[in-house]
Amino acid sequence: MESAGVGWIAAIVIGGIAGWLAEKFMNSSMGLLMNILLGIVGAIVANAILSVFGVVLGGWLGYLIAGFVGACVLIAVGRVIRR
């Protein structure tokens, strides 16, 4: 998070927004805490996947995009595992 130029409090806020956006996009129903966790963990997962391809997203907007994409991936994986 610090390498992306985002502090802890901003990571929680941005992670919550990214998780909420992913929740609405994927038509899922999660709580506030799960949205925050999905956004933060999703950003970590998406940054790891994108770094393999040489793509680096930084700053608040990059963290939001990575969190959204990663949270969508995590929701999709969760649905596959539950079935």
CSV table of C-alpha atoms in Angstrom, one decimal:
chain,number,residue,atom,x,y,z
A,1,MET,CA,0.0,0.0,0.0
A,2,GLU,CA,2.8,2.4,0.8
A,3,SER,CA,4.5,1.6,-2.5
A,4,ALA,CA,1.3,2.6,-4.2
A,5,GLY,CA,1.4,6.0,-2.4
A,6,VAL,CA,-1.7,5.1,-0.3
A,7,GLY,CA,-1.7,5.1,3.5
A,8,TRP,CA,-3.6,2.7,5.8
A,9,ILE,CA,-6.7,4.8,6.3
A,10,ALA,CA,-6.9,5.6,2.6
A,11,ALA,CA,-6.4,1.9,1.7
A,12,ILE,CA,-9.4,1.1,4.0
A,13,VAL,CA,-11.6,3.8,2.4
A,14,ILE,CA,-10.5,3.0,-1.2
A,15,GLY,CA,-10.8,-0.8,-0.5
A,16,GLY,CA,-14.3,-0.3,0.8
A,17,ILE,CA,-15.3,1.7,-2.3
A,18,ALA,CA,-13.6,-0.9,-4.6
A,19,GLY,CA,-15.3,-3.8,-2.8
A,20,TRP,CA,-18.7,-2.0,-2.9
A,21,LEU,CA,-18.3,-1.4,-6.7
A,22,ALA,CA,-17.4,-5.0,-7.3
A,23,GLU,CA,-20.3,-6.2,-5.2
A,24,LYS,CA,-22.7,-4.1,-7.3
A,25,PHE,CA,-21.1,-5.1,-10.6
A,26,MET,CA,-21.0,-8.8,-9.7
A,27,ASN,CA,-24.6,-8.7,-8.2
A,28,SER,CA,-23.5,-10.0,-4.9
A,29,SER,CA,-24.5,-9.2,-1.4
A,30,MET,CA,-21.8,-8.7,1.2
A,31,GLY,CA,-21.4,-6.5,4.3
A,32,LEU,CA,-19.3,-3.4,4.8
A,33,LEU,CA,-16.4,-5.3,6.4
A,34,MET,CA,-16.3,-7.9,3.6
A,35,ASN,CA,-16.4,-5.1,1.0
A,36,ILE,CA,-13.3,-3.5,2.6
A,37,LEU,CA,-11.5,-6.9,2.8
A,38,LEU,CA,-12.4,-7.7,-0.8
A,39,GLY,CA,-11.1,-4.3,-2.0
A,40,ILE,CA,-7.8,-4.5,-0.1
A,41,VAL,CA,-7.1,-8.2,-0.8
A,42,GLY,CA,-8.4,-7.7,-4.4
A,43,ALA,CA,-5.9,-4.9,-4.9
A,44,ILE,CA,-3.0,-7.1,-3.7
A,45,VAL,CA,-4.1,-9.9,-6.0
A,46,ALA,CA,-4.7,-7.7,-9.0
A,47,ASN,CA,-1.3,-5.9,-8.5
A,48,ALA,CA,0.4,-9.3,-8.3
A,49,ILE,CA,-1.3,-10.6,-11.5
A,50,LEU,CA,-0.7,-7.3,-13.4
A,51,SER,CA,2.9,-7.2,-12.4
A,52,VAL,CA,3.5,-10.5,-14.2
A,53,PHE,CA,2.5,-8.7,-17.4
A,54,GLY,CA,4.6,-5.6,-16.5
A,55,VAL,CA,1.6,-3.4,-15.7
A,56,VAL,CA,2.0,-1.2,-12.6
A,57,LEU,CA,-0.9,0.8,-11.2
A,58,GLY,CA,0.0,3.5,-8.6
A,59,GLY,CA,-1.8,6.1,-6.6
A,60,TRP,CA,-5.4,6.3,-5.5
A,61,LEU,CA,-7.0,5.7,-8.8
A,62,GLY,CA,-4.7,2.8,-9.6
A,63,TYR,CA,-5.4,1.2,-6.2
A,64,LEU,CA,-9.1,1.7,-6.8
A,65,ILE,CA,-9.0,0.0,-10.3
A,66,ALA,CA,-6.8,-2.8,-9.0
A,67,GLY,CA,-9.1,-3.3,-6.0
A,68,PHE,CA,-12.2,-3.4,-8.2
A,69,VAL,CA,-10.7,-5.9,-10.6
A,70,GLY,CA,-9.2,-8.1,-7.9
A,71,ALA,CA,-12.4,-8.0,-5.9
A,72,CYS,CA,-14.4,-9.1,-9.0
A,73,VAL,CA,-11.9,-12.0,-9.5
A,74,LEU,CA,-12.2,-13.0,-5.8
A,75,ILE,CA,-16.0,-13.0,-6.0
A,76,ALA,CA,-16.0,-15.1,-9.2
A,77,VAL,CA,-13.5,-17.6,-7.6
A,78,GLY,CA,-15.7,-17.7,-4.5
A,79,ARG,CA,-18.8,-18.6,-6.6
A,80,VAL,CA,-16.9,-21.3,-8.5
A,81,ILE,CA,-15.7,-22.9,-5.2
A,82,ARG,CA,-19.2,-22.8,-3.6
A,83,ARG,CA,-20.7,-24.7,-6.6
